[in-house]
Short mmCIF file of C-alpha atoms in Angstrom, two decimals:
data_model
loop_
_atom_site.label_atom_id
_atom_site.label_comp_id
_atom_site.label_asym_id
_atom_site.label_seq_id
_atom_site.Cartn_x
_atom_site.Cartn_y
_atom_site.Cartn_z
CA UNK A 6 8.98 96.28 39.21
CA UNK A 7 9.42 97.99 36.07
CA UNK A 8 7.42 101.60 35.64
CA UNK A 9 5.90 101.68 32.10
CA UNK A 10 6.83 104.41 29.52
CA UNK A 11 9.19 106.08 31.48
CA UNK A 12 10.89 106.45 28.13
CA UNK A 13 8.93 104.86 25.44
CA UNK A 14 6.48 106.64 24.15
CA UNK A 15 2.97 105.47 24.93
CA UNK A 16 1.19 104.91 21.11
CA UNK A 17 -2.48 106.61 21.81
CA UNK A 18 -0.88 109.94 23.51
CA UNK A 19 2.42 109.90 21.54
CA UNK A 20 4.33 110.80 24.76
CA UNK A 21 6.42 109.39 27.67
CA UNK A 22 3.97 108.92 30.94
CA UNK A 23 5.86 111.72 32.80
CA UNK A 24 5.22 113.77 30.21
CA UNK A 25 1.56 113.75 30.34
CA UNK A 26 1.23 113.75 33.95
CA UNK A 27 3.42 116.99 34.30
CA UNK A 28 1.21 118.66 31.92
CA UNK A 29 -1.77 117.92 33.18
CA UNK A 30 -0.57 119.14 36.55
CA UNK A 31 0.40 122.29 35.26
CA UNK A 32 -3.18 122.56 33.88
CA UNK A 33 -3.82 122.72 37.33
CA UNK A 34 -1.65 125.35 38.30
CA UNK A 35 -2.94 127.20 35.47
CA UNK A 36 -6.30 127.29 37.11
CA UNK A 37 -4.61 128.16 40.62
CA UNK A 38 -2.54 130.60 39.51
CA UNK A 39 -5.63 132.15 36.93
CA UNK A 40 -7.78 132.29 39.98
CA UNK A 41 -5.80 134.43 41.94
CA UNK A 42 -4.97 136.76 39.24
CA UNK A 43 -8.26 137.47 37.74
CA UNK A 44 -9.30 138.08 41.69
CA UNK A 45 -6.34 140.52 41.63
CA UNK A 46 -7.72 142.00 38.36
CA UNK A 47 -11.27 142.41 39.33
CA UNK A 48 -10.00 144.22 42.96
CA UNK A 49 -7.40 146.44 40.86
CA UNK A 50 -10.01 147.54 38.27
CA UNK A 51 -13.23 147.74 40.49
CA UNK A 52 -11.38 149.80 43.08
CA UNK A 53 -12.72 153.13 43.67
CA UNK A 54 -10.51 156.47 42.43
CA UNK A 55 -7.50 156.79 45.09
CA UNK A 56 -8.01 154.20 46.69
CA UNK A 57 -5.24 151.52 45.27
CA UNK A 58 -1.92 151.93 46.56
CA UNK A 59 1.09 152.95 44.55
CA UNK A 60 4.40 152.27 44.27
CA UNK A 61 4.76 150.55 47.16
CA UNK A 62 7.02 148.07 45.76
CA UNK A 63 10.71 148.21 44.63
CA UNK A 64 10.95 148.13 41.19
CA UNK A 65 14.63 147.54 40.40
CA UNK A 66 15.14 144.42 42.92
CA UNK A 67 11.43 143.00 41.33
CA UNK A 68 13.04 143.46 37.85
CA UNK A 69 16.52 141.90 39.22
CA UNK A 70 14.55 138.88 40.24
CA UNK A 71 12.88 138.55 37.14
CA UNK A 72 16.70 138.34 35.65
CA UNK A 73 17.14 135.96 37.80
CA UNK A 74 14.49 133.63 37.25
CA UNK A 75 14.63 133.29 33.82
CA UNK A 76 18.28 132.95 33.72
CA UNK A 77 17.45 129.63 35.99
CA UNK A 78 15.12 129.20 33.40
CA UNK A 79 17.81 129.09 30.53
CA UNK A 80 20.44 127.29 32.27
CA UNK A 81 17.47 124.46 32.51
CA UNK A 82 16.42 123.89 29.42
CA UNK A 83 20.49 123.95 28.21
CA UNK A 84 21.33 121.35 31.16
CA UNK A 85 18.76 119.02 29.55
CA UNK A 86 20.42 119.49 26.04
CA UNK A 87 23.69 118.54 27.82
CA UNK A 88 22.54 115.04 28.96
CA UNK A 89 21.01 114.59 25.68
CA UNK A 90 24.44 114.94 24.50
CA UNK A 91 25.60 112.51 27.47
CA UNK A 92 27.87 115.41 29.13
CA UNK A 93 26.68 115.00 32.40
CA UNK A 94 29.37 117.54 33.78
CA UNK A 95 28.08 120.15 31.69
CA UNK A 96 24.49 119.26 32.94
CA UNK A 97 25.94 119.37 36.75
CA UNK A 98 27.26 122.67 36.21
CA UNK A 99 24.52 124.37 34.87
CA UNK A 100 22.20 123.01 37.78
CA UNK A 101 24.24 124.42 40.10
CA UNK A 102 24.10 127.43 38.62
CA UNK A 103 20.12 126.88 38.33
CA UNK A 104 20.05 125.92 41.75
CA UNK A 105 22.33 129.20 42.51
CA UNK A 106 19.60 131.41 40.74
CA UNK A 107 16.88 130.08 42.58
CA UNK A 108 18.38 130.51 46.14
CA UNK A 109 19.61 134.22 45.03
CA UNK A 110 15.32 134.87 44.15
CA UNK A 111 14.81 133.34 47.20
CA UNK A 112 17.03 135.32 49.22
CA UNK A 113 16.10 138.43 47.39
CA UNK A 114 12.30 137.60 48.19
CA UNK A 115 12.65 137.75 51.85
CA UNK A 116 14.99 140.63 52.27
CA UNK A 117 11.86 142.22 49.96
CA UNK A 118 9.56 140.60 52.75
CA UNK A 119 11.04 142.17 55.66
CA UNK A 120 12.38 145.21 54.43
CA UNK A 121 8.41 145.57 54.02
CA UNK A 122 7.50 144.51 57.75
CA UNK A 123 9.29 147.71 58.94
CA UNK A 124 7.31 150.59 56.88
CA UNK A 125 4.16 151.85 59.05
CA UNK A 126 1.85 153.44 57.02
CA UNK A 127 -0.55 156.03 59.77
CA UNK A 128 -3.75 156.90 59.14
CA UNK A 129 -4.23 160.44 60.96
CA UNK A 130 -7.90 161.43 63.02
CA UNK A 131 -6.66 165.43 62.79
CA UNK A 132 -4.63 165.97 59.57
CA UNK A 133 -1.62 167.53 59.16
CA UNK A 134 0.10 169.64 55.85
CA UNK A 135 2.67 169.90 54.48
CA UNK A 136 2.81 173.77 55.16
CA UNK A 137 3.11 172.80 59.16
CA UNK A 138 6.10 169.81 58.59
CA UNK A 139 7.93 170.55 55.26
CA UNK A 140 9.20 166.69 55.23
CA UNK A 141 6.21 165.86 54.30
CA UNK A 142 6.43 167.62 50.91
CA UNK A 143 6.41 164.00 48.85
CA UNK A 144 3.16 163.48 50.18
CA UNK A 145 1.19 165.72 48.56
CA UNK A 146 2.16 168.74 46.09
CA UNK A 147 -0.41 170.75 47.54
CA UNK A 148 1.18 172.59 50.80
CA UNK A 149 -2.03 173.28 52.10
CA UNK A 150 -3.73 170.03 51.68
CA UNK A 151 -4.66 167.71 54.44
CA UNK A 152 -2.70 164.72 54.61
CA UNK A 153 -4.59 162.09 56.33
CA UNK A 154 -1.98 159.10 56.54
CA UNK A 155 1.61 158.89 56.50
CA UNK A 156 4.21 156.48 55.20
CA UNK A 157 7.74 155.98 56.83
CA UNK A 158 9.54 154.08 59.59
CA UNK A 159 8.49 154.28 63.28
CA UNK A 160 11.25 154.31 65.89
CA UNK A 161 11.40 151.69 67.84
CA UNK A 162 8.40 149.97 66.64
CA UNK A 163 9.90 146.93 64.89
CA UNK A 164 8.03 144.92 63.24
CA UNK A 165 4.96 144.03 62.99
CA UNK A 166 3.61 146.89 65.34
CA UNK A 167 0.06 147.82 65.79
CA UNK A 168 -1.97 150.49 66.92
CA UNK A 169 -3.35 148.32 69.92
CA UNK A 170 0.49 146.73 70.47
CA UNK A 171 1.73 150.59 71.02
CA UNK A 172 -1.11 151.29 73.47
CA UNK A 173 -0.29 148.00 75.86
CA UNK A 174 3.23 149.34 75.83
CA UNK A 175 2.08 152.63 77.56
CA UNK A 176 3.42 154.70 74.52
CA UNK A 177 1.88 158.34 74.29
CA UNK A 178 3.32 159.20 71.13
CA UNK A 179 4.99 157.87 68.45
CA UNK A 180 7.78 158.94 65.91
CA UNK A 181 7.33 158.54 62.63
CA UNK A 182 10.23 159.30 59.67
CA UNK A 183 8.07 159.58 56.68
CA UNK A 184 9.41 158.12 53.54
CA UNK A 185 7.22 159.40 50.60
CA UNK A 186 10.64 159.00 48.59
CA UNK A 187 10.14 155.42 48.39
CA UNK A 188 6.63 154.37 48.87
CA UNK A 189 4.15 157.32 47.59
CA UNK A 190 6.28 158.56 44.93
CA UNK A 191 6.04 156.71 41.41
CA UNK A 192 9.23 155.41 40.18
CA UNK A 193 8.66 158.46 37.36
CA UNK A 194 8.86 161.04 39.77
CA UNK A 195 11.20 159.09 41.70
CA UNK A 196 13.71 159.52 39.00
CA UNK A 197 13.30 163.15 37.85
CA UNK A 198 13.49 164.02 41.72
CA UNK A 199 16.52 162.21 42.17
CA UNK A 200 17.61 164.33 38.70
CA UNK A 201 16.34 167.61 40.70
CA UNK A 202 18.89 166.64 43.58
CA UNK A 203 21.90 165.72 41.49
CA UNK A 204 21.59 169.29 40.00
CA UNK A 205 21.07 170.57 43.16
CA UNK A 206 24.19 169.40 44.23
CA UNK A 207 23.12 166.78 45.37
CA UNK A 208 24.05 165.75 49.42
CA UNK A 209 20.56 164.92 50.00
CA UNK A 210 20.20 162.17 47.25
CA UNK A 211 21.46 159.61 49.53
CA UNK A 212 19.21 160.12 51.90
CA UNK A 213 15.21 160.39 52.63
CA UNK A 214 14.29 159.10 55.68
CA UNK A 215 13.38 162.49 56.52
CA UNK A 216 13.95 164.26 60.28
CA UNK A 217 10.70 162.35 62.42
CA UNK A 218 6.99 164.21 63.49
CA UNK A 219 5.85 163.28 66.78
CA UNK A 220 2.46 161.68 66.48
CA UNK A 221 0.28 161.34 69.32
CA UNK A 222 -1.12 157.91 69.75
CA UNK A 223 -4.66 159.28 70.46
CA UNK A 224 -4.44 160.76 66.57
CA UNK A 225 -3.95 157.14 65.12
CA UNK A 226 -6.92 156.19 63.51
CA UNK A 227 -4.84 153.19 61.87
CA UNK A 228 -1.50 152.03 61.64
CA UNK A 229 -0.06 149.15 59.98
CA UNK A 230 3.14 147.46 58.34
CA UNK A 231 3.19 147.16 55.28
CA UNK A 232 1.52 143.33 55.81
CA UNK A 233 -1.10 141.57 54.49
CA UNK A 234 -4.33 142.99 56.23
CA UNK A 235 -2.27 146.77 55.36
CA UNK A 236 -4.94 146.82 52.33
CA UNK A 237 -6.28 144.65 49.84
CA UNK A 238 -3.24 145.25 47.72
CA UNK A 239 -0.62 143.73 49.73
CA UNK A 240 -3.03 141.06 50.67
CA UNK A 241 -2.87 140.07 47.24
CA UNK A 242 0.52 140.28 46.97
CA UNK A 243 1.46 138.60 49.71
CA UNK A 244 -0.37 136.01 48.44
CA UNK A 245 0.62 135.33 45.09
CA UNK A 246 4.13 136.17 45.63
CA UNK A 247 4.17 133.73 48.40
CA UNK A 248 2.74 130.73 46.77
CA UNK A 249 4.91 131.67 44.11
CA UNK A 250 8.10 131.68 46.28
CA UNK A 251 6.68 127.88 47.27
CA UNK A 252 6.66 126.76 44.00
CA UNK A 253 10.36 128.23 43.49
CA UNK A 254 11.16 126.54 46.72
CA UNK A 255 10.00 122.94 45.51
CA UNK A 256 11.72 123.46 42.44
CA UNK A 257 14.67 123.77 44.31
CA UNK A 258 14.23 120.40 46.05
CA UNK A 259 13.38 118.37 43.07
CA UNK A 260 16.54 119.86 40.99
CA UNK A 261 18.73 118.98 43.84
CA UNK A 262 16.96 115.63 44.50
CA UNK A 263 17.61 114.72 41.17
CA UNK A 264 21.11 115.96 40.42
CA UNK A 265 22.64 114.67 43.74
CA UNK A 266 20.50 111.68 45.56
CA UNK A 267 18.83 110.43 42.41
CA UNK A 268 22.18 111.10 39.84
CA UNK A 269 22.93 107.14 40.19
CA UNK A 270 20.21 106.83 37.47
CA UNK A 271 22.19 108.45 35.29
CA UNK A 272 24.15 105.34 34.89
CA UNK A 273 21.39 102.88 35.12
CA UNK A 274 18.82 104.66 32.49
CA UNK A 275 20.00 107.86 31.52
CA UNK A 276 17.22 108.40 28.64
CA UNK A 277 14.79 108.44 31.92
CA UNK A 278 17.10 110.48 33.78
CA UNK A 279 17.18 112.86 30.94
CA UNK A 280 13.27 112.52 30.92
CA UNK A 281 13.12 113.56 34.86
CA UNK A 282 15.17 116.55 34.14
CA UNK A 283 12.76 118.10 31.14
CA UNK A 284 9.61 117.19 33.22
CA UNK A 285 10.88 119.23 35.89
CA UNK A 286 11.89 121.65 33.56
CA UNK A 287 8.93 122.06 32.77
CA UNK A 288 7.94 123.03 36.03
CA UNK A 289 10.14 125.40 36.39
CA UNK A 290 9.85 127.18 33.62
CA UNK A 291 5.93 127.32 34.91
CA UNK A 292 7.18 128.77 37.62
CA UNK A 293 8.85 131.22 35.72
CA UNK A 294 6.29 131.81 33.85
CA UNK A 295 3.72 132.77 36.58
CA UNK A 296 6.97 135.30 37.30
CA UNK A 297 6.78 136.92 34.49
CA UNK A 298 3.58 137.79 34.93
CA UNK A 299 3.57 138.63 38.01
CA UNK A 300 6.52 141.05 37.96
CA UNK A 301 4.44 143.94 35.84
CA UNK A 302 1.03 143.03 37.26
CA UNK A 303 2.31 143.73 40.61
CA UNK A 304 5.16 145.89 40.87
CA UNK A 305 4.25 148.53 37.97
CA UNK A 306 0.41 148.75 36.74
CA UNK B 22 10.34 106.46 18.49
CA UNK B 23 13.10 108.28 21.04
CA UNK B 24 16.32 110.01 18.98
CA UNK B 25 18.30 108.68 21.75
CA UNK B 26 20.50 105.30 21.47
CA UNK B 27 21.33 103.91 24.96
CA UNK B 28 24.71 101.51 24.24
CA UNK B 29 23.96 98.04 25.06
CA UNK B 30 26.91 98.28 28.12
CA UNK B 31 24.98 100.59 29.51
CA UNK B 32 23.24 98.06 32.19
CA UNK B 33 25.76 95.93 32.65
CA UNK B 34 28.59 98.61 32.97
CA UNK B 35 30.28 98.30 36.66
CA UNK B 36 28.88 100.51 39.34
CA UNK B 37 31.43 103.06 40.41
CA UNK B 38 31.37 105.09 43.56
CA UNK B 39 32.36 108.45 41.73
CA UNK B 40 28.99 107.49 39.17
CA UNK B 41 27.80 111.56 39.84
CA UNK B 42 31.37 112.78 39.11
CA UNK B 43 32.59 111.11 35.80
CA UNK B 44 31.39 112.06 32.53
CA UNK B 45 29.45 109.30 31.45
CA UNK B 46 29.81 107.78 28.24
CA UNK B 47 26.20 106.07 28.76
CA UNK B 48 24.61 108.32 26.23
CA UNK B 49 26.51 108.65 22.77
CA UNK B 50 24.15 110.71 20.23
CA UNK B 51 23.77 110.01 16.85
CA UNK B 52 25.35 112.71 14.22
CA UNK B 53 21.69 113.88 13.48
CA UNK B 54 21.26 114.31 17.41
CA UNK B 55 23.72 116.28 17.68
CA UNK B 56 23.02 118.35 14.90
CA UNK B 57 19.80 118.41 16.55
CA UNK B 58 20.64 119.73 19.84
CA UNK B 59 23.15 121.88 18.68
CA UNK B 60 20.22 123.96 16.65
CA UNK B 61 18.20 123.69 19.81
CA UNK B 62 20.90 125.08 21.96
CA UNK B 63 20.88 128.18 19.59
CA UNK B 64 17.36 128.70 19.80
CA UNK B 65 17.34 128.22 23.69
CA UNK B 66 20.15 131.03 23.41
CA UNK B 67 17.55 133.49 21.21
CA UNK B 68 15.14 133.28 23.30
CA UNK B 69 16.71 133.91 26.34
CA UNK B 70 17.98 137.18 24.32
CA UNK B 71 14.41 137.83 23.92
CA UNK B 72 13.43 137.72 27.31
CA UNK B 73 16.31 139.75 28.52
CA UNK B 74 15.29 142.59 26.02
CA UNK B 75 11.36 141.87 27.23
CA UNK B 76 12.29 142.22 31.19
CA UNK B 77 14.50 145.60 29.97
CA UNK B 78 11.17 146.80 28.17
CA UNK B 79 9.04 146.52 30.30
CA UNK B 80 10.74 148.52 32.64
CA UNK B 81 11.27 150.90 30.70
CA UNK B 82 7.47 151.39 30.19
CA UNK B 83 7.24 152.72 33.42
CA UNK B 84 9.32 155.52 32.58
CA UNK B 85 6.77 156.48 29.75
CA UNK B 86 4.03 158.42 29.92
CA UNK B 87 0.77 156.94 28.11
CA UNK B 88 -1.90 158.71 27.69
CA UNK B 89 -4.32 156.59 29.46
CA UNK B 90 -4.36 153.48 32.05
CA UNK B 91 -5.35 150.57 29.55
CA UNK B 92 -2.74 151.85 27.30
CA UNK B 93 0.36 151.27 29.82
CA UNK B 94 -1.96 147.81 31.04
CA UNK B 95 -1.83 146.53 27.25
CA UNK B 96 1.29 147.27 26.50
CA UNK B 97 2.95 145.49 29.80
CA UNK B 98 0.42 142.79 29.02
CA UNK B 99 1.88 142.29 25.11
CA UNK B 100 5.17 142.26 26.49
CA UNK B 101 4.32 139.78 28.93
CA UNK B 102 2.46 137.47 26.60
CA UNK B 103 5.19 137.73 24.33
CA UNK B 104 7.54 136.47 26.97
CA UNK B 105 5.58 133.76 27.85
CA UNK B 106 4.50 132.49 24.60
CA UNK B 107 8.15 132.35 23.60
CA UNK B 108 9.15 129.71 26.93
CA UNK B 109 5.89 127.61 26.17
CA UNK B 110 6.73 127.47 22.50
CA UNK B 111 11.10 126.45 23.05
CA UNK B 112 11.62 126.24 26.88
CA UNK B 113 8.52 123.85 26.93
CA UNK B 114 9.36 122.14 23.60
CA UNK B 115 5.39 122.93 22.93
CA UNK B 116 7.20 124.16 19.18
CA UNK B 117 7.46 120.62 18.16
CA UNK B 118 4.30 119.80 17.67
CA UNK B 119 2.72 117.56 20.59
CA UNK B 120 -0.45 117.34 20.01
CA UNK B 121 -1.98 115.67 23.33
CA UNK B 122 -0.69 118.84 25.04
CA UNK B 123 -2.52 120.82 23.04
CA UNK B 124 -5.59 119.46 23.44
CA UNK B 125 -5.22 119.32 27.83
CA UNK B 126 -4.14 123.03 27.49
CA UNK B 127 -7.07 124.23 25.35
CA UNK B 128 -9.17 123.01 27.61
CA UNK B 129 -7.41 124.77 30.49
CA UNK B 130 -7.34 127.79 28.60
CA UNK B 131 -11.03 127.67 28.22
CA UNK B 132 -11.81 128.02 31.78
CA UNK B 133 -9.12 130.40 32.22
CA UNK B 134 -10.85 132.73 29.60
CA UNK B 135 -14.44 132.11 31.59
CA UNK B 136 -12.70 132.81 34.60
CA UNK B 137 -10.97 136.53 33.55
CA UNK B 138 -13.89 136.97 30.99
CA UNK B 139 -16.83 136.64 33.54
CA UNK B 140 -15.15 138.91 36.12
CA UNK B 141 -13.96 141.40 33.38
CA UNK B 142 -17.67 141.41 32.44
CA UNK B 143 -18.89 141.42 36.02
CA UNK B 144 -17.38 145.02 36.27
CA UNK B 145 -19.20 146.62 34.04
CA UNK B 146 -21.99 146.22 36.13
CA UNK B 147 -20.33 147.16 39.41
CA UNK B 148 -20.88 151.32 40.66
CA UNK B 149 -17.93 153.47 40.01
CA UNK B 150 -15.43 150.50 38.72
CA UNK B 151 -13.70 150.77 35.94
CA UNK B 152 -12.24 154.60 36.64
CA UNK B 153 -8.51 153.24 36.83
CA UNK B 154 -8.21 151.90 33.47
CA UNK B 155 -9.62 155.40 31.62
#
C-alpha cells in the first residue's frame, strides 16, 4: 500500500504529511516542556530569601554539553543537505558523528548524575562555626556564625544514604569532608579563590575535599544526596533534565534506525528518505532547543 | 512542487547488498539545487558560529557582576532566545516561509504565554515572592 504525500506536497497545507505531523507533535512538546519550566519559574521566583540553592551544579561540563548538543545539531541539518545533494556517504558520516555527540551528552549526563548521588548535604540540630573547624571557612565568611548544614562527601556512605539508612546500620557518628569549594561557592568566587591559591603558591588548588568533622548521628536533623527529594531545586532538575535526556535518547534510536535498518530506502525513494531525515531533524533540533534553555535556567540563574 | 528530480532508474535500478555503503547516484540535483544547498550549507555554518559565540556568552555572564537579579535573568534569557530563534528560523527551515507552521505554532505559543503569564502574575500576589529577582 502506498502512504500518501510522503513526498508530494499536500495542496491545502502546502507540505509533505510528515511534515505536518512532526510539527504538530512538537506543539506538544512545547506545552510539556512550557509546563515544567514555568513550574520551575514560579518555585525559583516565589521562593523565600535563602532558601534556593546555589551553585550546586557544574558549570563547565553543563556548558560542554551544550557544545555538544548543538554541534549534533549542526552536523544534522548539514547531513540532510548532503542527501539532497545525493552524497549519501557524506550524510553517513555526519550521522555518525551526530550519533557520536549524542552518546558523549549522554555519557556526560550520567557521570553528572552520579557524581551528584555521592554529595550529602547535613542539616545540623546544634550548629557549628567556622571559628571551632576552620574547613569550614567556604561556608560562611562570618567565623562566628552558626552553620546549620553542611555540604561534602560522607565516608563510607555511598550512595544514596539516609539519615534513617545510617541509624539501621548501628552508626554513632558520621564523617563528613565538607566541600563548600564546589557546591556553596558561586562559580565567581570559585574563580577568584582559585586566583587567591595560585598566588599563594598554590599546592592546595588541587585539592578541597577538606580534612573530615565527626558528626554525631543524634545531631542530624537531615541528611540527603544530592537527589530529587534533597529540595525542590533538584527535584526540578532532576526532572527536566531527565525527560530531556529521554528525548536525546529517542533521538538516538530514530537516527540510527534510519541510517542503518531503514538506509535500503535510500535506494527505493530517496526524496522520502531525505524527508525522514529533516523530520527527525527537526526533532532534534527541539531537543536541542529545550537544551539551550535549560543550560542557563538551571545551571547559572 | 519538490526541487528534487528522482531519475527514472531509480525504481528499477538492481538491488545491491552493499545499498548503505555506495554512494548513490539515485538523487542527481539540478544546477539551481545545488546552488541552493550550497547557500544553505553556508548559512547552516553561520549559525552554528552564532551559537558557539551564544553558549561562550552566556557563560561568561556568570562571571559578571549585575547590579540586580532580573538584570543577569534578562540578559541569559536574550541570549537564549537569540539562540533559539536562530535554529527555528535555519535549523528548522521555519526561514522559508511555511505558512501552516506558523499558524499550529501561534497557537502553541498562545498557551505557552497564558501558561508563564498567569503564574508570573500569580506571584505578585503570593507573601514575600518576588525578593530573588530585586
Amino acid at each position: 500500500m502506498k502512504i500518501p504525500y510522503t513526498t508530494e506536497i499536500r495542496e491545502d497545507t502546502g507540505l509533505y504529511n510528515g511534515k505536518v505531523g512532526m510539527w504538530l507533535f512538537l506543539a506538544s512538546e512545547v506545552m510539556l516542556f512550557g509546563a515544567l519550566f514555568s513550574a520551575y519559574v514560579l518555585l525559583r521566583i516565589g521562593a523565600r530569601e535563602g532558601e534556593w540553592p546555589h551553585g550546586l551544579l557544574n558549570i563547565p561540563i553543563g556548558a560542554f554539553n551544550t557544545l555538544v548538543l548543538i554541534t549534533s545539531s549542526m552536523t544534522v541539518a548539514m547531513s540532510w543537505t548532503a542527501l539532497k545533494m545525493g552524497n549519501f556517504s557524506l550524510y553517513r558520516k555526519l550521522q555518525v558523528v551526530t550519533l557520536a555527540c549524542a552518546v558523549l551528552f549522554l555519557g556526560v549526563k550520567a557521570w553528572e548524575y552520579s557524581e551528584k548521588f555521592h554529595h550529602y548535604e547535613i542539616w545540623l540540630n546544634e550548629p557549628l562555626t567556622a571559628q571551632e573547624y576552620p574547613q569550614l571557612a567556604g561556608h560562611s565568611t562570618d567565623l562566628n556564625a552558626p552553620i546549620t548544614s553542611i555540604i561534602g562527601h560522607i565516608d563510607d556512605a555511598g550512595s544514596f544514604a539516609t539519615l534513617a539508612s545510617l541509624q539501621e546500620q548501628g552508626k554513632s557518628t558520621v564523617e563528613i569532608h565538607p566541600d563548600e569549594f564546589h557546591y556553596r561557592l558561586s562559580a565567581r568566587e570559585q574563580g577568584q579563590r582559585r586566583k587567591a591559591e595560585r598566588a599563594a603558591g598554590g599546592a592546595a588548588a588541587t585539592s578541597h575535599a577538606q580534612a573530615g568533622i565527626p558528626i554525631d548521628v543524634s545531631n542530624i536533623a537531615r541528611l540527603s544526596a544530592f537527589v530529587p527529594k534533597h529540595s525542590t531545586f533538584f527535584a526540578m532538575y532532576f526532572t527536566l533534565t531527565g525527560l530531556h535526556a529521554l528525548h536525546v535518547l529517542g533521538g538516538v534510536l530514530a537516527f540510527a534506525y534510519i541510517l542503518w535498518p531503514a538506509s535500503k530506502m535510500w535506494r527505493q525513494d530517496p526524496e522520502r528518505y531525505t524527508n525522514s531525515i529533516e523530520v527527525t531533524g527537526l526533532f532534534w533540533h527541539f531537543v536541542d532547543l529545550v537544551w539551550i534553555f535549560a543550560f542557563p535556567v538551571l545551571y547559572l540563574l | 512542487m519538490s526541487e528534487i528530480s528522482t531519475s527514472p532508474g531509480a525504481l528499477t535500478a538492481p538491488a545491491s547488498p552493499s545499498v548503505a555503503t555506495s554512494k548513490s547516484a539515485v538523487i542527481s540535483p539540478s544546477a539551481a539545487t545545488i546552488q541552493k544547498i550550497q547557500r544553505e550549507r553556508k548559512l547552516y555554518a553561520a549559525v552554528y558560529a552564532v551559537l558557539l559565540i551564544g553558549t561562550v556568552l552566556t557563560v561568561a555572564m556568570y562571571y559578571v557582576h549585575f547590579d540586580a537579579v532580573w538584570q543577569m535573568v534578562a540578559v541569559a534569557l536574550l541570549i537564549a532566545a537569540t539562540k533559539a530563534a536562530f535554529v527555528v528560523a535555519v535549523f528548522m527551515h521555519l526561514w522559508h516561509g511555511q505558512r501552516d507552521i506558523y499558524r499550529i505554532m501561534f497557537f502553541t505559543s498562545i498557551f505557552v504565554a497564558a501558561l508563564l503569564g498567569f503564574l508570573t502574575y500569580s506571584l505578585f500576589s503570593l507573601p514575600g515572592s518576588g525578593h530573588y529577582l530585586r
